[in-house]
Structures are given as C-alpha cells and as structure tokens.
Coordinates of C-alpha atoms and ligand atoms in Angstrom, one line a residue:
X1 CA -11.0 -41.2 -6.3
X2 CA -10.3 -38.1 -4.6
X3 CA -12.7 -36.3 -6.2
X4 CA -15.2 -38.7 -6.3
X5 CA -14.3 -39.4 -2.2
X6 CA -14.6 -35.5 -1.6
X7 CA -18.0 -35.0 -3.6
X8 CA -19.8 -38.2 -1.5
X9 CA -18.4 -36.8 1.8
X10 CA -19.3 -32.9 0.5
X11 CA -18.0 -30.4 2.7
X12 CA -17.5 -32.4 5.6
X13 CA -14.4 -33.6 4.4
X14 CA -13.1 -29.9 3.0
X15 CA -12.4 -28.8 6.7
X16 CA -9.9 -31.5 7.1
X17 CA -7.9 -30.5 4.0
X18 CA -8.2 -27.3 4.4
X19 CA -6.8 -27.4 8.0
X20 CA -3.9 -29.2 6.4
X21 CA -0.6 -26.9 8.3
X22 CA 1.6 -25.6 5.4
X23 CA 4.9 -25.7 6.8
X24 CA 7.9 -24.2 5.3
X25 CA 12.0 -25.2 6.3
X26 CA 14.3 -22.5 5.2
X27 CA 17.7 -24.0 5.7
X28 CA 20.7 -23.8 6.7
X29 CA 21.3 -20.2 6.2
X30 CA 24.7 -18.5 7.0
X31 CA 23.0 -16.5 9.3
X32 CA 19.5 -15.7 11.1
X33 CA 19.5 -12.7 12.4
X34 CA 16.4 -13.1 14.8
X35 CA 16.4 -9.8 16.8
X36 CA 15.7 -12.2 20.9
X37 CA 19.0 -11.7 22.5
X38 CA 17.7 -15.4 24.5
X39 CA 17.7 -17.3 21.0
X40 CA 21.3 -16.4 19.7
X41 CA 24.2 -14.2 20.7
X42 CA 24.9 -10.9 21.1
X43 CA 21.8 -8.3 21.6
X44 CA 20.9 -8.9 18.0
X45 CA 20.1 -13.0 18.9
X46 CA 21.9 -14.3 16.0
X47 CA 23.1 -18.2 14.8
X48 CA 25.1 -19.0 12.5
X49 CA 23.3 -22.4 10.1
X50 CA 21.0 -21.2 12.0
X51 CA 17.2 -23.0 10.4
X52 CA 13.7 -21.1 10.4
X53 CA 10.2 -23.3 10.7
X54 CA 7.3 -22.2 9.4
X55 CA 4.0 -23.1 10.1
X56 CA 1.0 -21.9 8.5
X57 CA 1.1 -18.1 9.1
X58 CA 4.0 -17.8 12.2
X59 CA 6.7 -19.8 13.4
X60 CA 7.6 -22.5 14.6
X61 CA 11.1 -22.6 15.5
X62 CA 14.6 -21.1 15.7
X63 CA 17.8 -23.0 15.4
X64 CA 20.2 -25.3 14.3
X65 CA 19.8 -29.0 12.3
X66 CA 15.4 -28.3 12.5
X67 CA 14.1 -31.5 10.8
X68 CA 10.1 -31.9 8.8
X69 CA 9.6 -34.2 6.4
X70 CA 6.6 -32.9 5.6
X71 CA 8.0 -29.5 5.2
X72 CA 9.0 -28.0 1.8
X73 CA 12.6 -26.4 2.2
X74 CA 13.9 -23.7 1.2
X75 CA 18.2 -23.8 0.9
X76 CA 19.5 -20.9 2.7
X77 CA 22.9 -21.9 2.4
X78 CA 25.0 -18.9 1.6
X79 CA 21.6 -17.1 2.6
X80 CA 21.0 -13.4 5.6
X81 CA 17.9 -14.2 6.8
X82 CA 16.5 -11.2 9.3
X83 CA 12.5 -9.9 9.8
X84 CA 10.4 -8.1 7.2
X85 CA 11.4 -4.5 7.4
X86 CA 9.2 -2.3 9.1
X87 CA 8.1 1.2 7.6
X88 CA 6.1 3.4 10.2
X89 CA 5.6 6.3 8.0
X90 CA 5.2 6.6 4.5
X91 CA 2.4 8.3 1.6
X92 CA 2.0 5.7 -0.8
X93 CA 0.4 7.8 -3.6
X94 CA 2.6 9.4 -4.1
X95 CA 4.2 7.3 -6.4
X96 CA 2.6 9.5 -8.7
X97 CA 4.9 12.3 -7.9
X98 CA 7.8 10.9 -8.2
X99 CA 10.6 12.9 -9.8
X100 CA 8.9 15.7 -9.3
X101 CA 10.0 19.5 -7.2
X102 CA 13.2 17.2 -6.7
X103 CA 14.9 20.9 -5.9
X104 CA 11.6 22.2 -3.6
X105 CA 11.8 21.9 0.2
X106 CA 8.5 20.9 2.1
X107 CA 6.1 23.8 1.9
X108 CA 6.9 24.6 -1.8
X109 CA 6.8 20.9 -2.1
X110 CA 3.4 20.4 -0.7
X111 CA 1.6 23.8 -2.0
X112 CA 3.3 22.7 -5.7
X113 CA 3.1 19.0 -6.2
X114 CA 0.8 17.1 -2.7
X115 CA -2.1 19.1 -2.4
X116 CA -2.9 20.5 -5.9
X117 CA -3.8 17.1 -6.1
X118 CA -7.0 16.9 -4.0
X119 CA -8.8 19.4 -6.8
X120 CA -8.7 16.7 -9.2
X121 CA -10.9 13.7 -8.3
X122 CA -8.9 11.3 -8.5
X123 CA -10.7 8.1 -8.9
X124 CA -10.9 4.1 -6.7
X125 CA -9.2 3.1 -9.3
X126 CA -6.3 5.4 -10.1
X127 CA -5.5 5.9 -6.4
X128 CA -5.2 1.8 -7.1
X129 CA -2.8 2.4 -9.6
X130 CA -0.5 3.9 -7.9
X131 CA -0.6 2.3 -4.2
X132 CA 0.0 -0.9 -6.2
X133 CA 2.9 0.3 -7.4
X134 CA 4.1 1.5 -4.3
X135 CA 3.4 -1.8 -2.3
X136 CA 4.9 -4.1 -5.3
X137 CA 8.0 -1.7 -5.1
X138 CA 8.3 -2.1 -1.2
X139 CA 7.5 -5.7 -1.2
X140 CA 10.7 -6.6 -3.6
X141 CA 12.8 -4.0 -1.3
X142 CA 11.8 -6.2 1.4
X143 CA 9.3 -3.9 3.5
X144 CA 6.4 -6.4 5.1
X145 CA 4.8 -3.9 7.2
X146 CA 3.8 -0.4 6.4
X147 CA 2.1 2.6 7.5
X148 CA 0.4 4.6 5.0
X149 CA -0.6 8.0 5.5
X150 CA -3.3 8.6 3.1
X151 CA -4.6 11.7 1.8
X152 CA -7.3 10.3 1.2
X153 CA -8.8 12.9 -0.8
X154 CA -12.4 11.1 -0.9
X155 CA -14.0 8.0 0.5
X156 CA -13.8 6.5 -2.7
X157 CA -9.8 7.8 -3.9
X158 CA -9.5 6.5 -0.2
X159 CA -11.5 2.6 -0.7
X160 CA -8.4 2.6 -3.9
X161 CA -5.7 2.9 -2.0
X162 CA -7.1 0.5 0.9
X163 CA -8.0 -2.0 -1.8
X164 CA -4.0 -1.7 -2.8
X165 CA -2.9 -2.5 0.5
X166 CA -5.2 -5.3 0.8
X167 CA -4.2 -6.9 -2.9
X168 CA -0.7 -6.8 -2.2
X169 CA -0.5 -9.4 0.7
X170 CA 2.0 -7.0 3.4
X171 CA 0.7 -6.3 7.0
X172 CA -0.2 -2.8 7.1
X173 CA -1.8 0.4 8.7
X174 CA -3.6 3.0 6.8
X175 CA -3.8 6.3 8.6
X176 CA -6.8 7.6 6.8
X177 CA -6.4 12.0 6.9
X178 CA -9.3 13.2 8.9
X179 CA -11.3 15.8 8.3
X180 CA -14.5 16.4 10.5
X181 CA -16.9 15.5 7.0
X182 CA -15.1 12.0 6.2
X183 CA -15.7 10.7 9.9
X184 CA -18.6 8.9 8.6
X185 CA -16.5 7.4 6.2
X186 CA -13.1 6.7 8.5
X187 CA -15.7 4.8 10.2
X188 CA -16.8 2.2 7.4
X189 CA -13.9 2.3 6.0
X190 CA -12.5 0.8 9.1
X191 CA -15.5 -1.8 9.4
X192 CA -15.9 -2.9 5.5
X193 CA -11.8 -3.1 4.9
X194 CA -9.9 -3.4 7.4
X195 CA -11.9 -5.1 10.7
X196 CA -12.1 -8.3 8.5
X197 CA -8.4 -9.0 7.7
X198 CA -6.6 -9.4 10.3
X199 CA -2.4 -8.1 8.7
X200 CA -4.3 -4.2 8.7
X201 CA -5.0 -1.4 10.9
X202 CA -6.6 1.5 11.3
X203 CA -5.1 4.6 12.4
X204 CA -6.6 8.6 12.4
X205 CA -4.1 10.5 10.8
X206 CA -4.6 13.7 12.6
X207 CA -4.4 17.3 10.5
X208 CA -1.7 19.3 10.6
X209 CA -1.1 21.1 13.8
X210 CA -1.8 24.3 13.8
X211 CA -2.0 26.7 16.6
X212 CA -6.0 28.1 15.9
X213 CA -9.4 27.3 17.3
X214 CA -10.1 25.5 14.0
X215 CA -7.3 23.0 14.2
X216 CA -7.7 22.6 17.8
X217 CA -11.5 21.3 17.2
X218 CA -10.4 19.0 14.4
X219 CA -7.8 17.3 16.4
X220 CA -10.0 17.0 19.5
X221 CA -12.5 15.5 17.4
X222 CA -9.1 13.5 15.4
X223 CA -7.3 12.5 19.1
X224 CA -11.4 11.4 20.2
X225 CA -12.0 9.9 17.2
X226 CA -8.6 7.6 17.7
X227 CA -9.5 6.3 21.1
X228 CA -13.2 4.9 20.6
X229 CA -11.9 3.1 18.0
X230 CA -8.6 2.2 20.3
X231 CA -5.9 3.1 17.1
X232 CA -2.7 5.2 17.1
X233 CA -3.6 9.1 15.8
X234 CA -0.8 10.2 13.1
X235 CA 0.7 13.3 12.7
X236 CA 3.4 15.1 11.1
X237 CA 5.3 16.9 13.7
X238 CA 7.7 19.7 13.7
X239 CA 8.9 18.7 10.4
X240 CA 10.6 21.9 8.8
X241 CA 11.8 25.1 11.5
X242 CA 9.0 27.4 10.6
X243 CA 6.3 25.0 11.8
X244 CA 8.0 25.9 15.6
X245 CA 5.5 29.2 14.9
X246 CA 1.9 27.1 14.8
X247 CA 3.3 25.8 18.2
X248 CA 1.9 21.8 17.9
X249 CA 2.8 20.6 20.4
X250 CA 0.5 23.1 22.2
X251 CA -1.7 22.8 19.5
X252 CA -1.3 19.1 20.0
X253 CA -1.8 19.4 23.8
X254 CA -4.8 21.6 24.3
X255 CA -6.8 19.3 21.9
X256 CA -6.1 16.6 24.6
X257 CA -3.6 15.2 22.0
X258 CA -0.6 14.5 23.3
X259 CA -0.8 11.3 25.0
X260 CA 0.1 7.6 24.3
X261 CA -1.1 7.1 21.3
X262 CA 0.1 9.7 19.1
X263 CA 2.8 9.1 16.8
X264 CA 4.8 11.8 15.5
X265 CA 6.1 12.0 11.9
X266 CA 10.0 13.5 12.1
X267 CA 10.3 15.7 15.2
X268 CA 13.1 17.6 13.7
X269 CA 12.9 21.0 15.4
X270 CA 12.1 20.3 18.9
X271 CA 14.1 21.3 21.9
X272 CA 15.1 19.4 24.9
X273 CA 12.6 20.4 27.0
X274 CA 9.8 19.4 24.5
X275 CA 12.0 15.9 24.1
X276 CA 11.3 15.5 28.1
X277 CA 7.5 16.6 27.8
X278 CA 7.1 13.8 25.2
X279 CA 8.9 11.1 26.4
X280 CA 6.8 12.3 29.6
X281 CA 3.6 11.4 27.3
X282 CA 4.8 8.6 25.9
X283 CA 4.7 9.9 22.7
X284 CA 5.7 7.5 20.1
X285 CA 8.1 9.2 16.7
X286 CA 9.0 8.2 12.9
X287 CA 12.2 9.5 12.4
X288 CA 12.6 9.6 8.2
X289 CA 16.3 11.1 7.1
X290 CA 16.2 10.9 3.5
X291 CA 13.0 12.9 3.2
X292 CA 14.0 15.5 5.9
X293 CA 17.0 15.6 3.5
X294 CA 15.6 15.1 0.6
X295 CA 13.1 18.8 2.1
X296 CA 16.1 20.2 3.2
X297 CA 14.5 20.3 6.5
X298 CA 17.1 19.3 8.8
X299 CA 18.4 16.4 11.1
X300 CA 16.2 14.7 13.9
X301 CA 18.4 14.5 17.3
X302 CA 17.9 10.9 16.7
X303 CA 20.3 9.8 19.7
X304 CA 19.0 12.1 22.4
X305 CA 15.3 11.4 21.8
X306 CA 15.9 7.8 22.1
X307 CA 18.2 8.6 25.6
X308 CA 14.6 9.6 26.7
X309 CA 13.2 5.9 26.0
X310 CA 11.0 7.6 23.5
X311 CA 9.8 4.7 20.5
X312 CA 11.3 4.7 17.3
X313 CA 10.8 3.6 13.8
X314 CA 12.2 4.3 10.3
X315 CA 10.4 6.3 7.4
X316 CA 10.3 6.2 3.6
X317 CA 8.0 8.9 3.9
X318 CA 6.2 8.9 0.8
X319 CA 7.7 10.4 -2.8
X320 CA 9.8 12.5 -1.3
X321 CA 12.6 10.2 -1.0
X322 CA 12.1 8.8 -4.1
X323 CA 13.1 5.0 -3.3
X324 CA 11.6 2.2 -1.0
X325 CA 14.7 0.5 0.1
X326 CA 15.1 0.8 4.0
X327 CA 18.6 0.1 3.7
X328 CA 19.7 2.5 1.9
X329 CA 17.6 4.4 5.3
X330 CA 18.8 2.4 7.5
X331 CA 23.0 3.8 6.7
X332 CA 21.5 7.2 5.8
X333 CA 19.7 6.6 9.9
X334 CA 23.9 5.9 10.8
X335 CA 25.5 8.5 8.1
X336 CA 24.3 11.5 9.6
X337 CA 24.3 11.0 13.2
X338 CA 27.9 11.0 12.7
X339 CA 28.7 13.4 10.4
X340 CA 27.1 15.9 12.2
X341 CA 29.0 14.6 15.3
X342 CA 31.7 13.7 14.2
X343 CA 32.0 10.4 16.1
X344 CA 31.6 6.8 14.4
X345 CA 30.1 5.1 18.2
X346 CA 27.0 7.5 18.3
X347 CA 23.7 6.4 18.4
X348 CA 22.6 4.8 16.0
X349 CA 25.6 1.7 15.8
X350 CA 24.6 -0.9 13.7
X351 CA 22.8 -3.1 16.3
X352 CA 20.7 -0.1 17.1
X353 CA 19.3 0.8 13.8
X354 CA 18.7 -2.5 12.7
X355 CA 16.6 -2.5 15.5
X356 CA 14.8 0.6 14.8
X357 CA 13.9 -1.1 11.4
X358 CA 12.6 -4.1 12.5
X359 CA 11.5 -4.8 16.2
X360 CA 11.4 -0.8 17.1
X361 CA 9.2 -0.2 14.6
X362 CA 6.9 -3.1 15.7
X363 CA 6.9 -1.5 19.7
X364 CA 5.8 2.1 17.4
X365 CA 2.6 0.2 16.3
X366 CA 2.0 -1.7 19.7
X367 CA 2.4 -4.4 17.2
X368 CA 5.9 -6.3 19.3
X369 CA 3.6 -9.4 20.7
X370 CA 3.3 -10.5 16.7
X371 CA 6.0 -9.5 14.6
X372 CA 9.6 -7.6 14.7
X373 CA 11.6 -10.6 15.4
X374 CA 12.1 -14.1 14.4
X375 CA 10.6 -15.7 17.7
X376 CA 8.6 -19.1 18.3
X377 CA 4.4 -18.0 17.3
X378 CA 5.6 -15.3 16.2
X379 CA 3.5 -14.3 12.7
X380 CA 6.0 -14.9 9.3
X381 CA 7.1 -12.3 8.3
X382 CA 10.9 -12.6 7.2
X383 CA 13.1 -12.0 4.6
X384 CA 15.9 -14.1 2.6
X385 CA 18.8 -12.1 1.5
X386 CA 21.1 -13.3 -0.8
X387 CA 24.7 -11.6 -0.1
X388 CA 26.2 -13.3 -3.4
X389 CA 26.5 -10.9 -5.4
X390 CA 28.8 -7.5 -6.4
X391 CA 27.2 -5.1 -4.2
X392 CA 28.3 -7.3 -1.4
X393 CA 30.6 -10.1 -2.0
X394 CA 33.0 -9.8 0.1
X395 CA 31.8 -11.0 3.7
X396 CA 33.3 -10.1 6.8
X397 CA 30.7 -8.9 8.6
X398 CA 27.3 -9.6 7.7
X399 CA 25.2 -7.6 10.0
X400 CA 27.4 -4.4 9.1
X401 CA 26.8 -5.4 5.5
X402 CA 23.4 -5.8 6.1
X403 CA 23.4 -2.2 6.7
X404 CA 25.9 -0.9 4.6
X405 CA 26.3 -3.3 1.4
X406 CA 22.2 -4.8 1.4
X407 CA 20.0 -3.9 -1.6
X408 CA 16.8 -4.3 -2.8
X409 CA 18.6 -7.0 -5.6
X410 CA 19.4 -8.6 -3.0
X411 CA 15.9 -9.7 -0.9
X412 CA 15.4 -13.7 -2.5
X413 CA 12.3 -14.5 -0.1
X414 CA 10.0 -12.0 1.1
X415 CA 6.9 -14.2 3.5
X416 CA 4.3 -12.2 5.5
X417 CA 1.9 -14.3 7.0
X418 CA 3.8 -17.2 6.1
X419 CA 3.4 -16.1 2.8
X420 CA 5.5 -16.2 0.4
X421 CA 5.1 -13.0 -1.7
X422 CA 8.6 -13.5 -3.0
X423 CA 10.6 -16.2 -4.2
X424 CA 14.1 -16.7 -5.7
X425 CA 14.0 -12.8 -6.6
X426 CA 10.3 -12.7 -8.4
X427 CA 7.3 -11.1 -7.2
X428 CA 4.6 -14.0 -7.2
X429 CA 2.0 -13.4 -9.1
X430 CA 2.7 -10.2 -10.4
X431 CA 2.5 -8.8 -14.0
X432 CA 5.6 -5.4 -12.7
X433 CA 5.3 -3.7 -16.4
X434 CA 1.0 -3.7 -16.0
X435 CA 1.3 -2.5 -13.2
X436 CA 3.7 0.4 -14.6
X437 CA 2.1 1.0 -17.4
X438 CA -2.0 1.6 -15.2
X439 CA 0.5 3.6 -13.0
X440 CA 2.2 5.6 -15.6
X441 CA -1.6 6.3 -17.2
X442 CA -2.6 7.6 -13.9
X443 CA 0.9 9.9 -13.2
X444 CA 0.7 11.7 -16.9
X445 CA -3.1 12.2 -15.8
X446 CA -1.9 13.7 -13.1
X447 CA 0.9 16.2 -14.5
X448 CA -0.9 17.2 -17.3
X449 CA -3.7 18.7 -14.6
X450 CA -1.2 19.8 -12.1
X451 CA 0.9 22.0 -15.0
X452 CA -2.2 24.1 -15.8
Ligands
ZN1 ZN1 5.5 12.0 5.9

C-alpha cells in the first residue's frame, strides 16, 4: 500500500519521507564529558547519569532524564560519552611504511622511506587502499576529525587519497602539499571533491620552509593561494634541531606566511623570542609528542607556548608514531612534560589534555563552532566508551582514567554528523579483512621498490 501511494503521488511524497528526522537518544551514561562548563560540573562540563539526544546530524539536547518516544535508544549505562577526538596533523598514506626505519631520526627516515615513494608512481587505487586502512583505524580508535597532510605525489594520488577520506565518513581537512606545477590540480580537487562535502575542508600544505630564494617564492605562492581560497596554510615547522639552520620563521615571514592563516606542526626547537613572535602573529600549532619521541626530534615546550595564548591541537603524525591511538597520545603529552619538569602539576593537566584533543583541536582548525564539545546545535561527532574492561576497571576517577587507561578497544560507538560509523565495537559496513589485504598488497609493492 505504501509503495502504491509513493507510486501514485510520485516525487511529491518522497521529500517528506526523506525529511523525517533521524533521532538517537543516548541514555543514562555514567558520565557525559561535554567540554562546556555551562552545561555541567567543572571546567569539563561533566554530567553524571547523562543523556544526549541527536537529531539528524546535530546534538539537540544534553542533560538528564531526556525522553523522546520517536528516538532510537542506546543504553549507555556504565558508559562514558565524550566528543570525538580531533587529530590536527597526520599523513594517512604512511600506513604503507609502518614498521619501517624504526631506528632512524627524522631526516634519514624522510630520505629513506617517505620521499622516495614519490618516485614509485603510486596510483589512485593504491593511495586509496593505504588511506582507507588509516581512516578506519582512526575511526575505530575514536578519532572523528583528522587533518591529512598529504604529500600528494601526483594529482591521481591526491584524488585516490581524498576519495578514501570521503568514503570513510570521517570529518577531515585535506592538506594538499603545494607545488607550483600542481596549483590547478589543487583548485580542481577542492572544487570537485571537497567543496560539495560539508564535513570536508581543504588546506594548502606548505613546502618545507628553507631560507633560499626558491623556497621563499614557492611559500609566497602557497600563502597567496591559501588566502585566496580562505583556507589554512599547513607547514612542518622546526621539528628537528637541524631545521634551525634553514631559518624557517624568517622564510615564512619573507613569504608573507607568518600569519593567523598558518598552522605549524611540531615547533619543537623554538626560542622564547620566536614563541612570542608566533603568538603575535596568531599562528596555530600541532603538538605531536609520539612522533617527536620516535624520530628523536625533541620535546615541545608546550606550557610556555600555551602560556602565550597560542592555539594548540594534538597530532598523531602518520607512520612515524605507528598508531591511531589518541588516548596514548594524550597520556604521552601529559607524561613528557612531567618527565622533563619533574612537576606533576605542569601543563597539560588531565583536563587540559582532554581539551587539546577535542575543543582545542577544533579551535586550531577554525571549526570550534561546529565540533569539539557536546553542545546543543553542534554537529553530533561523539564517542561512547565502555570502561567495564580489564584495562579500565576498577573506576574511581573516570576523567583521569579516560586519559591514563583508555585504549581504542574501549571505543564502542563512534558518531560523525550523527551517523554511527562504529556500533557496539564494530565498524559499520566494513570488510576489515579485505581492507587489510588491499593495503598489504600495495605495501608489498612499495617495500620491494624501496629496497631496490
Ligand atoms: Zn608531519
């Protein structure tokens, strides 16, 4: 009968069917960490026995004892709800080089395993397979927003890379490594694949800032392109000590790029005067402590940097850190500062690092009005943790234990734009074995070619 009605009324009835709002009620969570002080207790806005009502792609209400007869109900008894994690610096194709050069420092690692991949004619399908694996690993681990700084070895590579991001359901920014001969390909990719998708953003990936005439010229072109497109210019900045000889800040300044549009990854080797300069220019930064440890780069002076009001988010940084586990990244960000200062109260505290991994990351990406906290009207990007597990229970301080105990295996549900991408511990609609097989096939080819 319904089919007949649809047939008779034709398209007229279809919009009304399509418009019926999808509603999900997450009910009775032990703890909802809203990150909004006005919605709950303390600086993290904590609500015990809390509910979250999602309508379509947005958070409708956050509170206690919510009711909605129309909604699909998820019983969150014993569980913890928090905003999806925001990773502001990653390189998703680098799943292809996992486990490679694990005893190398940055420059040798780059020269041996990263840049040579640009000579291997990686196809769109191969880039897709590599990035597909990384996107699913991130989602399974509770990351809902990622910035993928792609080496974009060719326009085809870039398209395969972005298609995997689009297919994943993740919210993302694609930072396309800028080269003068690729500017038209960059514009086309943004127009065709990014702009039609509300959860996708474009960034210009800047070249390595080096004090040469050619480098300043390319950087100036990329800064102008980023300004014209109203997007972020994203560069690697003072990651290793030898980068100081390249005078990257002077390079960026001469190129007109040392501005609020700039996102710099790492900023490990900065002087006090340079931190002040970065703050004056409203530059934002990505902190990638697992990568900096693995590549023997050093430790960012995070407390000094944040004390100057610089916006900072956390970054997993691709194949260098071998993991998509942002809980691990959070406790590392806390731990390295404590180890260096021998002060357990040093920035970031547990609350600080939860903010860096959520709202702080959103601020770095200029999307804090859409995501990063569980506030009515914001996009429904959130995760549900099951802490009743060997690695988490017994529980005395859920907030601290999210940072110190949680692992991706505790992530039971992941929502992006109100859509469940992980349900009851399983990625939705994904053949994990096939994804691994496809990525492995590409990795085998890449490894064989790198060894030659
Ligand atoms: Zn990086």
